[in-house]
CSV table of C-alpha atoms in Angstrom, one decimal:
chain,number,residue,atom,x,y,z
A,1,MET,CA,9.6,-5.6,14.4
A,2,GLU,CA,10.6,-9.4,15.8
A,3,VAL,CA,10.6,-12.8,14.0
A,4,LEU,CA,7.5,-13.8,15.7
A,5,GLU,CA,5.8,-10.7,14.5
A,6,LEU,CA,7.3,-10.2,11.5
A,7,ALA,CA,6.1,-14.5,10.8
A,8,ARG,CA,2.6,-13.9,11.5
A,9,TRP,CA,2.3,-11.0,9.4
A,10,GLN,CA,4.0,-13.3,6.2
A,11,PHE,CA,0.8,-15.9,7.1
A,12,GLY,CA,-1.7,-14.0,7.4
A,13,ILE,CA,-0.8,-11.4,4.3
A,14,THR,CA,-0.6,-14.9,2.3
A,15,THR,CA,-3.4,-17.0,4.0
A,16,VAL,CA,-5.8,-14.7,4.0
A,17,TYR,CA,-5.1,-13.8,0.2
A,18,HIS,CA,-5.3,-17.4,-0.5
A,19,PHE,CA,-8.6,-17.3,0.6
A,20,LEU,CA,-9.9,-15.0,-1.4
A,21,MET,CA,-9.4,-17.4,-4.6
A,22,VAL,CA,-10.6,-21.1,-2.2
A,23,PRO,CA,-14.2,-20.1,-1.3
A,24,LEU,CA,-15.1,-19.0,-4.8
A,25,THR,CA,-14.0,-21.8,-6.5
A,26,ILE,CA,-15.9,-24.6,-4.1
A,27,GLY,CA,-18.5,-22.6,-4.2
A,28,LEU,CA,-18.5,-21.4,-8.4
A,29,SER,CA,-16.7,-25.3,-9.3
A,30,ILE,CA,-20.6,-27.0,-7.8
A,31,LEU,CA,-22.4,-24.1,-9.7
A,32,VAL,CA,-21.4,-24.3,-12.7
A,33,ALA,CA,-21.7,-28.4,-12.5
A,34,ALA,CA,-25.3,-27.6,-12.1
A,35,MET,CA,-25.1,-25.9,-14.7
A,36,GLN,CA,-23.7,-27.9,-17.0
A,37,THR,CA,-25.8,-31.2,-15.6
A,38,ARG,CA,-29.3,-28.8,-16.5
A,39,TRP,CA,-28.0,-28.0,-19.7
A,40,VAL,CA,-27.3,-32.4,-20.1
A,41,ARG,CA,-30.9,-33.0,-19.2
A,42,THR,CA,-32.8,-30.2,-21.1
A,43,GLY,CA,-30.7,-29.1,-24.1
A,44,GLU,CA,-31.5,-25.4,-23.7
A,45,LEU,CA,-28.5,-23.4,-25.0
A,46,ARG,CA,-28.9,-20.6,-22.4
A,47,HIS,CA,-27.8,-23.5,-19.7
A,48,LEU,CA,-24.4,-24.5,-21.5
A,49,LYS,CA,-24.3,-20.3,-22.4
A,50,MET,CA,-24.1,-20.1,-18.0
A,51,THR,CA,-21.7,-22.8,-18.4
A,52,LYS,CA,-19.0,-21.5,-20.3
A,53,PHE,CA,-19.3,-17.8,-19.6
A,54,TRP,CA,-18.4,-18.7,-15.1
A,55,GLY,CA,-16.1,-21.6,-16.3
A,56,LYS,CA,-14.0,-19.8,-17.5
A,57,LEU,CA,-13.9,-17.6,-14.8
A,58,LEU,CA,-14.0,-19.7,-12.5
A,59,LEU,CA,-10.6,-21.9,-14.1
A,60,VAL,CA,-9.2,-17.9,-13.6
A,61,ASN,CA,-9.7,-17.8,-10.6
A,62,PHE,CA,-8.0,-21.7,-9.7
A,63,ALA,CA,-5.5,-20.9,-11.4
A,64,MET,CA,-4.6,-17.9,-9.2
A,65,GLY,CA,-5.5,-20.4,-6.3
A,66,VAL,CA,-3.1,-23.1,-6.7
A,67,VAL,CA,-0.2,-20.0,-7.8
A,68,THR,CA,-0.7,-19.0,-4.4
A,69,GLY,CA,-1.9,-22.1,-2.6
A,70,ILE,CA,1.9,-23.7,-3.0
A,71,VAL,CA,3.5,-21.2,-0.7
A,72,GLN,CA,0.8,-22.0,2.4
A,73,GLU,CA,2.8,-24.8,3.6
A,74,PHE,CA,6.6,-23.3,2.3
A,75,GLN,CA,6.4,-22.0,4.7
A,76,PHE,CA,5.8,-24.2,7.5
A,77,GLY,CA,9.6,-24.7,6.7
A,78,MET,CA,10.8,-21.7,6.0
A,79,ASN,CA,9.5,-19.4,9.3
A,80,TRP,CA,7.9,-22.3,11.5
A,81,SER,CA,10.6,-25.4,11.9
A,82,ALA,CA,9.8,-25.4,15.9
A,83,TYR,CA,6.4,-26.0,14.7
A,84,SER,CA,6.3,-28.1,11.9
A,85,ARG,CA,8.8,-31.1,14.4
A,86,PHE,CA,6.5,-30.1,17.5
A,87,VAL,CA,3.3,-31.2,15.2
A,88,GLY,CA,4.3,-32.9,11.4
A,89,ASP,CA,3.4,-36.7,12.6
A,90,VAL,CA,0.3,-35.2,13.0
A,91,PHE,CA,-0.3,-32.5,10.9
A,92,GLY,CA,1.3,-34.4,8.1
A,93,ALA,CA,-1.1,-37.1,7.4
A,94,PRO,CA,-3.8,-34.6,6.6
A,95,LEU,CA,-2.2,-32.4,4.0
A,96,ALA,CA,-0.1,-35.6,2.5
A,97,MET,CA,-4.4,-36.5,1.7
A,98,GLU,CA,-5.2,-33.1,0.4
A,99,GLY,CA,-2.1,-32.7,-2.3
A,100,LEU,CA,-2.0,-37.1,-3.4
A,101,VAL,CA,-6.0,-38.0,-3.7
A,102,ALA,CA,-7.9,-34.1,-3.6
A,103,PHE,CA,-5.2,-32.0,-4.9
A,104,PHE,CA,-4.1,-34.3,-7.9
A,105,VAL,CA,-8.0,-36.0,-8.6
A,106,GLU,CA,-9.0,-32.0,-9.2
A,107,SER,CA,-6.0,-31.9,-11.9
A,108,THR,CA,-7.1,-34.5,-13.9
A,109,PHE,CA,-10.6,-33.7,-14.2
A,110,LEU,CA,-10.4,-30.2,-14.6
A,111,GLY,CA,-7.8,-31.1,-17.4
A,112,LEU,CA,-10.5,-33.3,-19.3
A,113,TRP,CA,-13.4,-31.0,-18.8
A,114,ILE,CA,-11.2,-28.2,-20.3
A,115,PHE,CA,-9.6,-29.9,-23.1
A,116,GLY,CA,-13.2,-33.0,-23.3
A,117,TRP,CA,-15.4,-31.0,-24.7
A,118,ASP,CA,-16.2,-32.2,-28.1
A,119,ARG,CA,-14.3,-35.1,-27.6
A,120,LEU,CA,-15.8,-36.7,-24.8
A,121,PRO,CA,-19.1,-38.3,-24.7
A,122,LYS,CA,-21.3,-35.4,-22.8
A,123,LYS,CA,-22.5,-37.2,-19.9
A,124,VAL,CA,-18.6,-38.2,-19.4
A,125,HIS,CA,-17.2,-35.1,-19.4
A,126,LEU,CA,-20.4,-34.2,-17.1
A,127,ALA,CA,-18.7,-36.6,-14.6
A,128,CYS,CA,-15.5,-34.8,-14.8
A,129,ALA,CA,-16.9,-31.4,-13.9
A,130,TRP,CA,-18.8,-33.2,-11.3
A,131,ALA,CA,-15.2,-34.9,-9.7
A,132,PHE,CA,-13.6,-31.4,-10.4
A,133,SER,CA,-15.7,-30.0,-8.2
A,134,LEU,CA,-16.2,-32.5,-5.2
A,135,ALA,CA,-12.8,-32.9,-5.3
A,136,THR,CA,-12.7,-29.5,-4.4
A,137,MET,CA,-15.0,-30.2,-1.6
A,138,ALA,CA,-12.7,-33.1,-0.5
A,139,SER,CA,-9.8,-31.0,-0.6
A,140,ALA,CA,-10.9,-27.7,1.8
A,141,TYR,CA,-12.3,-30.6,3.8
A,142,PHE,CA,-8.9,-32.3,4.5
A,143,ILE,CA,-7.1,-28.9,4.8
A,144,LEU,CA,-9.7,-27.8,8.0
A,145,ALA,CA,-9.4,-31.8,9.3
A,146,ALA,CA,-5.2,-30.3,10.0
A,147,ASN,CA,-6.9,-26.6,10.7
A,148,SER,CA,-9.4,-28.2,12.8
A,149,TRP,CA,-7.1,-30.3,15.3
A,150,MET,CA,-4.6,-27.1,15.5
A,151,GLN,CA,-8.0,-25.8,17.3
A,152,HIS,CA,-9.0,-29.0,19.2
A,153,PRO,CA,-6.2,-31.9,19.4
A,154,VAL,CA,-7.4,-35.8,19.3
A,155,GLY,CA,-6.8,-38.1,18.4
A,156,VAL,CA,-3.4,-38.6,19.5
A,157,THR,CA,-0.2,-39.3,22.6
A,158,PHE,CA,1.8,-37.6,23.9
A,159,GLU,CA,5.7,-39.3,23.4
A,160,ASN,CA,9.4,-38.0,23.9
A,161,GLY,CA,7.9,-34.2,24.0
A,162,LYS,CA,5.6,-34.1,21.1
A,163,PRO,CA,2.1,-35.3,19.7
A,164,THR,CA,2.0,-38.6,18.1
A,165,MET,CA,-1.0,-40.1,15.8
A,166,ASN,CA,-2.3,-43.1,17.3
A,167,SER,CA,-6.1,-42.7,15.3
A,168,ILE,CA,-6.6,-40.7,12.0
A,169,TRP,CA,-10.1,-41.3,12.7
A,170,ALA,CA,-10.7,-39.0,15.2
A,171,VAL,CA,-8.1,-36.9,13.7
A,172,LEU,CA,-10.7,-36.3,10.5
A,173,THR,CA,-13.9,-37.1,12.7
A,174,ASN,CA,-13.0,-34.1,15.1
A,175,ASN,CA,-15.9,-32.4,16.2
A,176,THR,CA,-14.2,-29.5,15.7
A,177,ALA,CA,-13.7,-29.9,12.0
A,178,LEU,CA,-17.0,-31.7,11.2
A,179,ALA,CA,-18.7,-28.2,12.8
A,180,ALA,CA,-16.0,-26.4,10.6
A,181,ILE,CA,-16.6,-28.1,6.9
A,182,PRO,CA,-20.0,-27.2,6.4
A,183,HIS,CA,-19.9,-24.0,7.9
A,184,THR,CA,-17.0,-22.9,5.8
A,185,LEU,CA,-18.4,-25.1,2.2
A,186,ALA,CA,-21.4,-22.6,2.8
A,187,GLY,CA,-18.9,-19.3,3.5
A,188,ALA,CA,-17.5,-20.4,-0.4
A,189,PHE,CA,-21.8,-21.1,-2.1
A,190,SER,CA,-22.5,-17.6,0.1
A,191,VAL,CA,-19.5,-15.9,-2.3
A,192,ALA,CA,-20.2,-17.8,-5.2
A,193,ALA,CA,-24.0,-16.4,-4.9
A,194,ALA,CA,-22.8,-13.4,-4.4
A,195,PHE,CA,-20.5,-13.5,-7.4
A,196,LEU,CA,-23.3,-14.2,-9.8
A,197,VAL,CA,-25.7,-12.3,-8.3
A,198,GLY,CA,-22.9,-9.1,-8.9
A,199,VAL,CA,-22.0,-9.9,-12.1
A,200,ALA,CA,-25.3,-11.1,-13.4
A,201,GLY,CA,-26.8,-8.3,-12.0
A,202,TRP,CA,-25.1,-6.1,-13.4
A,203,HIS,CA,-24.9,-7.1,-17.1
A,204,LEU,CA,-28.6,-7.5,-16.8
A,205,TRP,CA,-28.6,-3.6,-15.9
A,206,ARG,CA,-26.6,-2.7,-18.9
A,207,ARG,CA,-30.6,-4.5,-21.4
A,208,GLY,CA,-27.5,-6.2,-23.9
A,209,ASP,CA,-28.0,-9.8,-25.1
A,210,HIS,CA,-28.3,-13.2,-23.6
A,211,GLU,CA,-30.8,-12.0,-20.9
A,212,ASP,CA,-31.9,-15.4,-19.9
A,213,VAL,CA,-28.1,-16.1,-19.4
A,214,TRP,CA,-27.5,-13.1,-16.8
A,215,ARG,CA,-31.8,-13.1,-15.6
A,216,SER,CA,-31.1,-17.3,-14.6
A,217,SER,CA,-27.5,-16.4,-13.4
A,218,LEU,CA,-28.9,-13.7,-10.5
A,219,ARG,CA,-31.8,-15.7,-9.8
A,220,LEU,CA,-29.5,-18.8,-9.0
A,221,GLY,CA,-27.1,-17.0,-7.2
A,222,GLY,CA,-30.2,-15.3,-4.8
A,223,TRP,CA,-31.6,-18.6,-3.5
A,224,VAL,CA,-27.9,-20.1,-3.1
A,225,GLY,CA,-27.2,-16.8,-1.6
A,226,VAL,CA,-30.0,-16.8,1.3
A,227,ALA,CA,-29.7,-20.6,1.6
A,228,ALA,CA,-25.8,-20.0,2.6
A,229,PHE,CA,-26.8,-17.5,4.9
A,230,ALA,CA,-29.2,-19.7,6.9
A,231,VAL,CA,-26.9,-23.2,6.8
A,232,LEU,CA,-23.9,-20.1,7.8
A,233,ALA,CA,-26.4,-19.6,10.6
A,234,ILE,CA,-27.1,-22.9,12.2
A,235,THR,CA,-23.2,-23.6,11.7
A,236,GLY,CA,-22.8,-21.1,13.5
A,237,ASP,CA,-24.7,-21.3,16.2
A,238,THR,CA,-23.2,-25.3,16.4
A,239,GLN,CA,-19.5,-23.5,16.4
A,240,GLY,CA,-20.8,-21.7,18.9
A,241,LYS,CA,-21.4,-23.8,21.0
A,242,LEU,CA,-18.0,-26.2,20.5
A,243,MET,CA,-15.6,-22.5,21.2
A,244,PHE,CA,-17.9,-22.5,24.8
A,245,GLU,CA,-16.2,-26.1,25.6
A,246,GLN,CA,-13.0,-26.1,24.2
A,247,GLN,CA,-12.7,-22.0,23.6
A,248,PRO,CA,-13.2,-20.2,26.9
A,249,MET,CA,-11.4,-17.7,26.1
A,250,LYS,CA,-12.6,-16.8,22.4
A,251,MET,CA,-15.7,-16.8,23.0
A,252,ALA,CA,-15.5,-14.3,25.6
A,253,SER,CA,-13.4,-12.1,23.6
A,254,ALA,CA,-15.8,-12.5,20.9
A,255,GLU,CA,-17.7,-10.9,23.1
A,256,ALA,CA,-14.8,-8.2,24.9
A,257,LEU,CA,-16.6,-10.4,28.4
A,258,CYS,CA,-14.4,-8.9,31.2
A,259,HIS,CA,-15.9,-10.1,33.8
A,260,THR,CA,-17.8,-13.6,34.6
A,261,GLU,CA,-22.0,-13.4,34.1
A,262,GLU,CA,-24.8,-15.8,34.6
A,263,PRO,CA,-26.9,-15.3,31.7
A,264,ALA,CA,-24.2,-13.8,29.5
A,265,SER,CA,-26.0,-10.8,27.8
A,266,PHE,CA,-24.7,-11.2,23.7
A,267,SER,CA,-23.4,-7.6,23.0
A,268,ILE,CA,-24.0,-6.0,19.5
A,269,ILE,CA,-22.2,-3.3,19.6
A,270,ALA,CA,-19.9,-1.8,22.1
A,271,ILE,CA,-18.6,1.9,22.7
A,272,GLY,CA,-15.6,2.8,23.7
A,273,ASP,CA,-12.6,0.7,23.6
A,274,VAL,CA,-12.9,-2.7,24.4
A,275,SER,CA,-9.3,-3.5,24.2
A,276,GLY,CA,-8.7,-2.9,27.8
A,277,ALA,CA,-9.6,-6.1,30.5
A,278,ASN,CA,-11.2,-3.8,32.6
A,279,CYS,CA,-13.8,-2.6,30.6
A,280,GLU,CA,-14.5,-0.1,32.6
A,281,ASP,CA,-14.7,3.1,29.5
A,282,VAL,CA,-17.1,0.8,27.9
A,283,LYS,CA,-20.1,0.9,27.1
A,284,THR,CA,-22.6,-2.1,25.5
A,285,PHE,CA,-26.0,-2.5,23.8
A,286,ASN,CA,-26.6,-5.8,24.7
A,287,VAL,CA,-29.3,-8.9,24.3
A,288,PRO,CA,-29.9,-10.0,28.1
A,289,ALA,CA,-28.8,-14.1,28.3
A,290,LEU,CA,-28.6,-14.2,24.5
A,291,LEU,CA,-24.7,-15.4,25.0
A,292,SER,CA,-25.7,-18.1,27.5
A,293,PHE,CA,-28.6,-19.3,24.4
A,294,LEU,CA,-25.9,-19.5,22.0
A,295,ALA,CA,-22.9,-21.3,24.9
A,296,HIS,CA,-25.1,-23.3,25.9
A,297,ASN,CA,-28.8,-24.0,24.8
A,298,ASP,CA,-30.2,-22.1,27.8
A,299,PHE,CA,-31.0,-18.6,29.0
A,300,LYS,CA,-28.7,-19.4,32.2
A,301,THR,CA,-25.2,-20.4,32.0
A,302,GLU,CA,-22.6,-19.0,33.1
A,303,VAL,CA,-20.0,-17.7,31.0
A,304,LYS,CA,-16.5,-17.0,32.5
A,305,GLY,CA,-15.1,-13.3,31.3
A,306,VAL,CA,-11.6,-12.5,30.3
A,307,GLU,CA,-10.2,-12.2,34.3
A,308,ASN,CA,-11.6,-15.2,35.5
A,309,LEU,CA,-9.7,-17.2,32.3
A,310,VAL,CA,-6.4,-15.9,32.9
A,311,THR,CA,-6.1,-17.5,36.4
A,312,GLU,CA,-7.1,-20.1,35.4
A,313,TYR,CA,-4.5,-20.5,32.2
A,314,GLN,CA,-2.3,-19.3,34.5
A,315,ALA,CA,-2.4,-21.9,37.4
A,316,LYS,CA,-2.5,-24.6,34.3
A,317,TYR,CA,-0.1,-23.0,31.8
A,318,GLY,CA,2.3,-21.5,33.9
A,319,THR,CA,2.8,-17.5,34.3
A,320,ASN,CA,6.0,-17.1,32.5
A,321,TYR,CA,6.8,-17.9,29.2
A,322,PRO,CA,10.4,-20.2,29.7
A,323,ASP,CA,13.6,-18.7,29.7
A,324,ASP,CA,14.6,-19.8,26.6
A,325,PRO,CA,17.0,-18.2,23.8
A,326,ALA,CA,14.9,-19.0,20.8
A,327,LEU,CA,11.7,-17.2,22.8
A,328,GLY,CA,13.9,-13.7,21.5
A,329,SER,CA,13.0,-11.2,23.6
A,330,LEU,CA,9.9,-12.7,24.9
A,331,ALA,CA,12.4,-14.8,26.9
A,332,GLY,CA,11.0,-16.0,30.7
A,333,LYS,CA,8.3,-12.9,30.4
A,334,PRO,CA,5.0,-13.2,31.7
A,335,ILE,CA,3.1,-14.3,28.9
A,336,ASP,CA,-0.9,-12.7,27.6
A,337,TYR,CA,-3.6,-15.0,27.6
A,338,VAL,CA,-6.4,-12.3,25.9
A,339,PRO,CA,-6.8,-12.7,22.2
A,340,ASN,CA,-6.0,-9.2,20.6
A,341,LEU,CA,-10.0,-8.1,21.6
A,342,PRO,CA,-10.4,-5.0,19.6
A,343,VAL,CA,-9.9,-7.9,16.5
A,344,THR,CA,-11.5,-10.2,18.3
A,345,TYR,CA,-14.9,-9.0,18.6
A,346,TRP,CA,-15.3,-6.8,15.6
A,347,GLY,CA,-13.4,-9.9,13.8
A,348,PHE,CA,-16.7,-11.6,14.6
A,349,ARG,CA,-19.1,-9.0,13.8
A,350,MET,CA,-17.8,-8.0,11.0
A,351,MET,CA,-17.8,-11.7,9.7
A,352,ILE,CA,-21.2,-12.1,11.0
A,353,GLY,CA,-23.1,-8.6,9.2
A,354,PHE,CA,-21.4,-8.9,6.1
A,355,GLY,CA,-23.0,-12.4,5.5
A,356,ALA,CA,-26.5,-10.8,6.5
A,357,ILE,CA,-25.8,-8.0,3.8
A,358,SER,CA,-24.7,-10.2,1.0
A,359,ALA,CA,-27.7,-12.3,1.7
A,360,GLY,CA,-29.7,-9.6,1.8
A,361,ILE,CA,-28.7,-7.8,-1.5
A,362,GLY,CA,-29.1,-11.2,-2.8
A,363,VAL,CA,-32.8,-11.1,-1.7
A,364,LEU,CA,-33.6,-7.7,-2.8
A,365,ALA,CA,-32.2,-8.6,-6.4
A,366,LEU,CA,-34.6,-11.9,-6.4
A,367,TRP,CA,-37.0,-9.3,-5.7
A,368,LEU,CA,-36.9,-6.4,-8.4
A,369,THR,CA,-36.6,-9.5,-11.0
A,370,ARG,CA,-39.7,-11.1,-10.2
A,371,ARG,CA,-42.1,-11.8,-12.6
A,372,GLY,CA,-39.4,-11.1,-15.5
A,373,ARG,CA,-38.8,-7.8,-14.2
A,374,LEU,CA,-35.8,-6.0,-15.2
A,375,PRO,CA,-33.6,-3.5,-12.8
A,376,GLY,CA,-34.1,0.2,-14.2
A,377,SER,CA,-32.3,2.4,-11.0
A,378,ARG,CA,-28.9,3.7,-10.9
A,379,TRP,CA,-27.8,2.2,-8.1
A,380,PHE,CA,-28.6,-1.1,-9.1
A,381,PRO,CA,-25.1,-2.3,-10.4
A,382,TRP,CA,-22.9,-0.3,-7.7
A,383,LEU,CA,-25.5,-2.2,-5.2
A,384,VAL,CA,-24.7,-5.7,-6.5
A,385,LEU,CA,-21.4,-5.3,-7.7
A,386,GLY,CA,-20.6,-3.5,-4.4
A,387,GLY,CA,-22.2,-6.8,-3.1
A,388,VAL,CA,-19.7,-9.3,-4.5
A,389,ALA,CA,-17.6,-8.1,-1.7
A,390,THR,CA,-19.2,-8.7,0.9
A,391,PRO,CA,-19.1,-12.9,1.0
A,392,PHE,CA,-15.6,-12.3,1.0
A,393,LEU,CA,-14.9,-9.3,3.6
A,394,GLY,CA,-16.7,-11.7,6.1
A,395,ASN,CA,-15.0,-15.1,5.0
A,396,SER,CA,-11.2,-13.2,6.0
A,397,ALA,CA,-13.3,-11.4,9.3
A,398,GLY,CA,-14.4,-15.0,10.0
A,399,TRP,CA,-11.0,-16.9,9.5
A,400,ILE,CA,-9.3,-13.6,11.4
A,401,PHE,CA,-11.5,-14.2,14.5
A,402,THR,CA,-10.5,-17.7,14.2
A,403,GLU,CA,-6.9,-17.5,14.3
A,404,MET,CA,-6.4,-15.0,16.3
A,405,GLY,CA,-9.1,-15.7,19.0
A,406,ARG,CA,-7.1,-19.3,19.4
A,407,GLN,CA,-4.2,-17.3,20.2
A,408,PRO,CA,-1.0,-17.1,22.5
A,409,PHE,CA,-1.0,-20.6,20.8
A,410,VAL,CA,-0.4,-21.7,17.5
A,411,VAL,CA,-2.1,-25.5,19.1
A,412,ALA,CA,-4.9,-24.4,21.4
A,413,PRO,CA,-4.7,-27.3,24.8
A,414,ASN,CA,-7.5,-29.6,24.3
A,415,PRO,CA,-9.9,-28.7,27.7
A,416,THR,CA,-10.2,-32.7,28.5
A,417,GLY,CA,-7.7,-34.1,25.6
A,418,VAL,CA,-3.9,-35.2,26.5
A,419,ASP,CA,-1.2,-33.2,28.5
A,420,GLY,CA,1.9,-31.8,27.3
A,421,VAL,CA,-0.1,-31.0,23.3
A,422,TRP,CA,-0.5,-27.7,23.6
A,423,MET,CA,2.2,-24.8,22.1
A,424,PHE,CA,2.4,-21.6,22.3
A,425,THR,CA,2.5,-19.7,18.8
A,426,ALA,CA,5.9,-17.0,20.5
A,427,GLN,CA,7.3,-21.3,20.8
A,428,ALA,CA,6.5,-21.9,16.5
A,429,VAL,CA,9.1,-20.0,14.7
A,430,SER,CA,11.7,-20.7,13.0
A,431,HIS,CA,15.4,-19.9,14.0
A,432,VAL,CA,16.2,-17.2,11.5
A,433,THR,CA,16.7,-13.8,11.6
A,434,THR,CA,14.8,-10.2,10.6
A,435,ALA,CA,16.6,-9.9,7.5
A,436,GLU,CA,15.7,-13.4,5.8
A,437,VAL,CA,11.6,-13.2,6.8
A,438,TRP,CA,12.0,-8.7,5.5
A,439,THR,CA,13.3,-10.6,2.4
A,440,SER,CA,10.3,-13.1,2.1
A,441,LEU,CA,7.5,-10.9,3.3
A,442,ILE,CA,9.1,-8.0,1.1
A,443,ALA,CA,8.9,-11.1,-1.8
A,444,LEU,CA,6.1,-12.4,-1.8
A,445,THR,CA,3.9,-9.6,-0.7
A,446,THR,CA,5.1,-7.5,-3.6
A,447,VAL,CA,4.6,-11.8,-6.0
A,448,TYR,CA,1.0,-11.5,-4.7
A,449,ALA,CA,0.5,-7.6,-6.1
A,450,ALA,CA,1.0,-8.5,-9.2
A,451,LEU,CA,-0.6,-11.5,-9.3
A,452,GLY,CA,-4.1,-9.9,-8.0
A,453,VAL,CA,-3.5,-7.1,-10.7
A,454,VAL,CA,-3.3,-10.3,-13.4
A,455,GLU,CA,-6.4,-11.1,-11.7
A,456,VAL,CA,-8.0,-9.1,-11.5
A,457,TYR,CA,-7.8,-7.7,-15.4
A,458,LEU,CA,-8.4,-11.3,-16.2
A,459,MET,CA,-11.7,-11.6,-14.4
A,460,ARG,CA,-12.5,-7.2,-15.8
A,461,LYS,CA,-11.9,-8.5,-19.5
A,462,TYR,CA,-13.8,-11.9,-19.1
A,463,ILE,CA,-17.1,-10.2,-17.9
A,464,ARG,CA,-17.0,-7.5,-19.9
A,465,GLY,CA,-16.8,-9.5,-22.8
A,466,GLY,CA,-19.7,-11.5,-21.6
A,467,VAL,CA,-20.9,-14.8,-23.1
A,468,ASP,CA,-20.3,-13.5,-26.7
A,469,ALA,CA,-15.9,-13.9,-25.6
A,470,VAL,CA,-16.8,-17.6,-24.4
A,471,MET,CA,-18.6,-18.8,-27.2
A,472,PRO,CA,-17.8,-19.5,-30.7
A,473,PRO,CA,-19.7,-18.9,-33.6
A,474,LYS,CA,-22.9,-21.1,-34.0
A,475,GLN,CA,-23.1,-23.2,-36.5
A,476,GLN,CA,-26.0,-25.3,-38.5
A,477,PRO,CA,-28.6,-27.6,-36.3
A,478,ASP,CA,-27.2,-30.5,-36.2
A,479,LYS,CA,-30.7,-33.8,-37.5
A,480,THR,CA,-31.9,-33.4,-33.7
A,481,GLY,CA,-32.1,-29.5,-33.7
A,482,ASP,CA,-30.2,-28.9,-31.4
A,483,ASP,CA,-27.3,-26.3,-32.1
A,484,THR,CA,-23.6,-28.1,-32.0
A,485,LEU,CA,-20.8,-26.1,-31.1
A,486,ALA,CA,-17.4,-26.2,-31.4
A,487,PHE,CA,-17.1,-26.5,-27.3
A,488,ALA,CA,-13.2,-26.3,-27.6
A,489,TYR,CA,-11.3,-23.5,-25.3
């Protein structure tokens, strides 16, 4: 394996691993803040127990997310220094905002929330919970703005061979980012909702203590999961229409659409090898004209296929890589403008499928617990616990599709943007040896595997311990009749 391939594997492994923690932190932080709000407003002990239990799991997950996230930005200097030099004037601004504004706010108010139990007034302490949770969303916003610029570069001029930002506002309000942000946040709520349904459903099935806590948590997760899937569908449709305009090759690869169609059918499933650009051996089950509707809101729009787009890309961006020794074995070789079709085709369907399964499990859990019912079937705990994994898998599949679908570009060209503001992935890699990348790849993968074991151990410990593992002994009621508890973790 060459440096380019190893560097891509390393970034893929660390990014997908890190993103397992990110959506759970974002979604769960908002839900925990909502639970605490309900407790402050009603004084019901049930909502305090929910806040404490789910808050403990949130803290474990957040800590792991911070540790795994630090490495992400280091890799731009380790393996992708050529990319960093090319986009640094633009990419650095949203990343700095994420680190200096959002992450500092997260850390500060999370610390106040952790150590502020019994030390801060209830409403001030609640405000800290909301400040932390909203800061996680702001952090996601800045990161997505940076990523969306790579998908659709705007707000720049092209000077001295690289893009120079002339409008941070254009970068932050990039229509690609404005579509990606609600879609990603909805995915985060889907993850948190499935987590609530799975863990609470398992406890509810065991018929242990604190039934009110588990029922409320399960039903909250069920309703949030259904709503999140609806938002995912709406925002996904918006992203599809932008993809049709901005990255037509990604849309064609999502459908393994080899030849231009007018109108274009949407492929439900394909039988055969979709990796070949001629599609001679592939049979698909299609919905007529649906892809045209997803692309342009009508049932007759032409959608270009892979073969036609390859010809267009060759005319615009060249047929061969530059004859540069820095490109290694790719120097002077023909450019392959077709993404990995099996990954994009099946990744797109896994994203949708796992999201739908997660929402379906949420609906079933709501039905089985309606009107005070308790789930009694032996398959119920396996179903809801297995359902926890589905939105994680859907999120990962969606990101893999998004990133691999724009290959061979690391900065995809904007069809209506400034000429020259694009970069091949092969040109972005650092001048390092394969041994150096192998070393960091093995080291980071090993460390991340160890962290994964720690996360699973801690999560399992607190989940099995339930409410009693996070709540201190109950003391005497105060004069108002409310329970006074030692809140410190």
